[in-house]
């Protein structure tokens, strides 16, 4: 089977790790690859949480932006955002927002993109006005070696609920 065809099949099937390996092999074997291949390598890196590499390839693909699919703008904005370059992400998100606003079948993504823009603007504010924060261990009943997140404290501040991936222990006291 042709290497590019196999890479495309993996990419279209959301198997980004396998697609990435194949696209990188194509890049290595060829003297010159298309901006579309750079775009897909960038997306694969983004989807496999390798944000710096993603940005590198998406910026390479940007040289032929007019030949890229509309989703290119979204992925470039996301790569900027995930690399902490939020001031660069905002105008790219706004460009994508304009595009989807003019396409009836994409309007459903409008709120999501507006939310990403707001996140970037908030992050930019925090970058400009950093706060001195001290994190301390509350107790071993609360802090654990597992991932604990999304804390919620009751209005009287007497109880804190949170999500955790700790192993489940069956208890007769709690159902």
PDB file of C-alpha atoms in Angstrom, residues 32-160:
ATOM      1  CA  UNK A  32      10.385  18.350  -0.516  1.00  0.00           C
ATOM      2  CA  UNK A  33       6.898  17.779   0.884  1.00  0.00           C
ATOM      3  CA  UNK A  34       3.739  19.774   0.402  1.00  0.00           C
ATOM      4  CA  UNK A  35       2.341  22.275   2.850  1.00  0.00           C
ATOM      5  CA  UNK A  36      -0.582  19.876   3.239  1.00  0.00           C
ATOM      6  CA  UNK A  37       1.790  17.220   4.650  1.00  0.00           C
ATOM      7  CA  UNK A  38       3.264  19.821   7.029  1.00  0.00           C
ATOM      8  CA  UNK A  39      -0.292  20.742   8.057  1.00  0.00           C
ATOM      9  CA  UNK A  40      -1.179  17.127   8.784  1.00  0.00           C
ATOM     10  CA  UNK A  41       2.064  16.568  10.704  1.00  0.00           C
ATOM     11  CA  UNK A  42       1.192  19.679  12.741  1.00  0.00           C
ATOM     12  CA  UNK A  43      -2.303  18.378  13.474  1.00  0.00           C
ATOM     13  CA  UNK A  44      -0.922  14.963  14.461  1.00  0.00           C
ATOM     14  CA  UNK A  45       1.544  16.574  16.853  1.00  0.00           C
ATOM     15  CA  UNK A  46      -1.238  18.733  18.312  1.00  0.00           C
ATOM     16  CA  UNK A  47      -3.522  15.731  18.796  1.00  0.00           C
ATOM     17  CA  UNK A  48      -0.687  13.806  20.488  1.00  0.00           C
ATOM     18  CA  UNK A  49       0.083  16.694  22.883  1.00  0.00           C
ATOM     19  CA  UNK A  50       3.401  17.718  21.336  1.00  0.00           C
ATOM     20  CA  UNK A  51       2.528  21.377  21.088  1.00  0.00           C
ATOM     21  CA  UNK A  52       5.894  22.908  20.170  1.00  0.00           C
ATOM     22  CA  UNK A  53       6.416  20.481  17.306  1.00  0.00           C
ATOM     23  CA  UNK A  54       2.835  21.119  16.214  1.00  0.00           C
ATOM     24  CA  UNK A  55       3.406  24.857  16.005  1.00  0.00           C
ATOM     25  CA  UNK A  56       6.653  24.358  14.070  1.00  0.00           C
ATOM     26  CA  UNK A  57       4.905  22.350  11.348  1.00  0.00           C
ATOM     27  CA  UNK A  58       1.766  24.470  11.217  1.00  0.00           C
ATOM     28  CA  UNK A  59       3.889  27.585  10.731  1.00  0.00           C
ATOM     29  CA  UNK A  60       5.727  25.762   7.915  1.00  0.00           C
ATOM     30  CA  UNK A  61       2.374  24.986   6.311  1.00  0.00           C
ATOM     31  CA  UNK A  62       1.339  28.615   6.612  1.00  0.00           C
ATOM     32  CA  UNK A  63       3.541  29.516   3.625  1.00  0.00           C
ATOM     33  CA  UNK A  64       0.745  28.156   1.398  1.00  0.00           C
ATOM     34  CA  UNK A  65      -2.195  29.102   3.603  1.00  0.00           C
ATOM     35  CA  UNK A  66      -4.455  29.670   0.612  1.00  0.00           C
ATOM     36  CA  UNK A  67      -4.150  25.967  -0.251  1.00  0.00           C
ATOM     37  CA  UNK A  68      -4.991  24.798   3.284  1.00  0.00           C
ATOM     38  CA  UNK A  69      -8.419  23.552   4.408  1.00  0.00           C
ATOM     39  CA  UNK A  70     -10.472  25.975   6.495  1.00  0.00           C
ATOM     40  CA  UNK A  71      -9.603  23.990   9.632  1.00  0.00           C
ATOM     41  CA  UNK A  72      -5.966  25.066   9.261  1.00  0.00           C
ATOM     42  CA  UNK A  73      -6.774  28.400  10.885  1.00  0.00           C
ATOM     43  CA  UNK A  74      -8.341  26.669  13.889  1.00  0.00           C
ATOM     44  CA  UNK A  75      -5.363  24.358  14.406  1.00  0.00           C
ATOM     45  CA  UNK A  76      -2.866  27.205  14.068  1.00  0.00           C
ATOM     46  CA  UNK A  77      -4.769  29.265  16.660  1.00  0.00           C
ATOM     47  CA  UNK A  78      -4.957  26.262  18.990  1.00  0.00           C
ATOM     48  CA  UNK A  79      -1.207  25.624  18.608  1.00  0.00           C
ATOM     49  CA  UNK A  80      -0.456  29.261  19.452  1.00  0.00           C
ATOM     50  CA  UNK A  81      -2.752  29.051  22.475  1.00  0.00           C
ATOM     51  CA  UNK A  82      -1.300  25.778  23.782  1.00  0.00           C
ATOM     52  CA  UNK A  83       2.213  27.152  23.404  1.00  0.00           C
ATOM     53  CA  UNK A  84       1.290  30.165  25.547  1.00  0.00           C
ATOM     54  CA  UNK A  85       1.306  32.566  22.586  1.00  0.00           C
ATOM     55  CA  UNK A  86      -2.189  33.796  23.342  1.00  0.00           C
ATOM     56  CA  UNK A  87      -1.744  37.244  21.779  1.00  0.00           C
ATOM     57  CA  UNK A  88      -0.955  35.499  18.484  1.00  0.00           C
ATOM     58  CA  UNK A  89      -3.852  33.061  18.902  1.00  0.00           C
ATOM     59  CA  UNK A  90      -6.600  35.680  19.276  1.00  0.00           C
ATOM     60  CA  UNK A  91      -6.467  37.215  15.772  1.00  0.00           C
ATOM     61  CA  UNK A  92      -6.215  33.747  14.206  1.00  0.00           C
ATOM     62  CA  UNK A  93      -9.228  32.558  16.210  1.00  0.00           C
ATOM     63  CA  UNK A  94     -11.078  35.705  15.115  1.00  0.00           C
ATOM     64  CA  UNK A  95     -10.264  34.925  11.492  1.00  0.00           C
ATOM     65  CA  UNK A  96     -11.661  31.421  11.991  1.00  0.00           C
ATOM     66  CA  UNK A  97     -14.705  32.836  13.770  1.00  0.00           C
ATOM     67  CA  UNK A  98     -15.408  35.109  10.798  1.00  0.00           C
ATOM     68  CA  UNK A  99     -15.122  32.135   8.452  1.00  0.00           C
ATOM     69  CA  UNK A 100     -17.518  29.904  10.403  1.00  0.00           C
ATOM     70  CA  UNK A 101     -19.961  32.789  10.873  1.00  0.00           C
ATOM     71  CA  UNK A 102     -20.393  32.907   7.103  1.00  0.00           C
ATOM     72  CA  UNK A 103     -21.025  29.162   6.776  1.00  0.00           C
ATOM     73  CA  UNK A 104     -24.376  27.904   8.022  1.00  0.00           C
ATOM     74  CA  UNK A 105     -23.121  24.337   8.562  1.00  0.00           C
ATOM     75  CA  UNK A 106     -20.316  25.557  10.885  1.00  0.00           C
ATOM     76  CA  UNK A 107     -22.202  28.101  12.987  1.00  0.00           C
ATOM     77  CA  UNK A 108     -22.521  25.483  15.752  1.00  0.00           C
ATOM     78  CA  UNK A 109     -18.825  26.049  16.560  1.00  0.00           C
ATOM     79  CA  UNK A 110     -19.234  29.788  17.114  1.00  0.00           C
ATOM     80  CA  UNK A 111     -19.683  29.592  20.911  1.00  0.00           C
ATOM     81  CA  UNK A 112     -16.690  27.269  21.268  1.00  0.00           C
ATOM     82  CA  UNK A 113     -14.408  29.641  19.344  1.00  0.00           C
ATOM     83  CA  UNK A 114     -15.711  32.659  21.262  1.00  0.00           C
ATOM     84  CA  UNK A 115     -14.898  30.742  24.471  1.00  0.00           C
ATOM     85  CA  UNK A 116     -11.349  30.009  23.231  1.00  0.00           C
ATOM     86  CA  UNK A 117     -10.865  33.705  22.430  1.00  0.00           C
ATOM     87  CA  UNK A 118     -12.056  34.611  25.935  1.00  0.00           C
ATOM     88  CA  UNK A 119      -9.641  32.058  27.444  1.00  0.00           C
ATOM     89  CA  UNK A 120      -6.783  33.629  25.499  1.00  0.00           C
ATOM     90  CA  UNK A 121      -7.757  37.141  26.549  1.00  0.00           C
ATOM     91  CA  UNK A 122      -7.995  36.008  30.182  1.00  0.00           C
ATOM     92  CA  UNK A 123      -4.610  34.290  29.963  1.00  0.00           C
ATOM     93  CA  UNK A 124      -3.112  37.439  28.431  1.00  0.00           C
ATOM     94  CA  UNK A 125      -4.465  39.451  31.362  1.00  0.00           C
ATOM     95  CA  UNK A 126      -2.934  37.019  33.860  1.00  0.00           C
ATOM     96  CA  UNK A 127       0.396  37.031  32.012  1.00  0.00           C
ATOM     97  CA  UNK A 128       0.462  40.816  32.287  1.00  0.00           C
ATOM     98  CA  UNK A 129      -0.576  40.884  35.949  1.00  0.00           C
ATOM     99  CA  UNK A 130       0.983  37.842  37.622  1.00  0.00           C
ATOM    100  CA  UNK A 131       0.115  37.012  41.222  1.00  0.00           C
ATOM    101  CA  UNK A 132       2.381  35.490  43.832  1.00  0.00           C
ATOM    102  CA  UNK A 133       0.764  32.152  44.711  1.00  0.00           C
ATOM    103  CA  UNK A 134       1.908  29.682  47.327  1.00  0.00           C
ATOM    104  CA  UNK A 135       0.660  26.106  47.084  1.00  0.00           C
ATOM    105  CA  UNK A 136       0.683  24.122  50.283  1.00  0.00           C
ATOM    106  CA  UNK A 137      -0.236  20.599  51.268  1.00  0.00           C
ATOM    107  CA  UNK A 138      -3.605  20.688  53.007  1.00  0.00           C
ATOM    108  CA  UNK A 139      -3.580  17.133  54.355  1.00  0.00           C
ATOM    109  CA  UNK A 140      -3.019  13.619  53.096  1.00  0.00           C
ATOM    110  CA  UNK A 141      -6.800  13.124  53.175  1.00  0.00           C
ATOM    111  CA  UNK A 142      -7.099  15.747  50.466  1.00  0.00           C
ATOM    112  CA  UNK A 143      -3.781  15.644  48.605  1.00  0.00           C
ATOM    113  CA  UNK A 144      -2.819  12.311  47.111  1.00  0.00           C
ATOM    114  CA  UNK A 145      -0.459  10.940  44.468  1.00  0.00           C
ATOM    115  CA  UNK A 146      -3.487  10.695  42.135  1.00  0.00           C
ATOM    116  CA  UNK A 147      -4.984  13.394  39.940  1.00  0.00           C
ATOM    117  CA  UNK A 148      -7.441  15.511  41.927  1.00  0.00           C
ATOM    118  CA  UNK A 149      -9.211  18.354  40.144  1.00  0.00           C
ATOM    119  CA  UNK A 150     -12.303  20.556  39.833  1.00  0.00           C
ATOM    120  CA  UNK A 151     -12.627  21.500  43.512  1.00  0.00           C
ATOM    121  CA  UNK A 152     -15.927  22.956  44.643  1.00  0.00           C
ATOM    122  CA  UNK A 153     -16.274  24.527  48.080  1.00  0.00           C
ATOM    123  CA  UNK A 154     -19.697  24.969  49.656  1.00  0.00           C
ATOM    124  CA  UNK A 155     -20.830  28.531  50.367  1.00  0.00           C
ATOM    125  CA  UNK A 156     -20.231  28.075  54.113  1.00  0.00           C
ATOM    126  CA  UNK A 157     -16.732  26.786  53.256  1.00  0.00           C
ATOM    127  CA  UNK A 158     -17.299  23.711  55.428  1.00  0.00           C
ATOM    128  CA  UNK A 159     -17.062  21.076  52.682  1.00  0.00           C
ATOM    129  CA  UNK A 160     -14.948  20.672  49.573  1.00  0.00           C
TER     130      UNK A 160
END
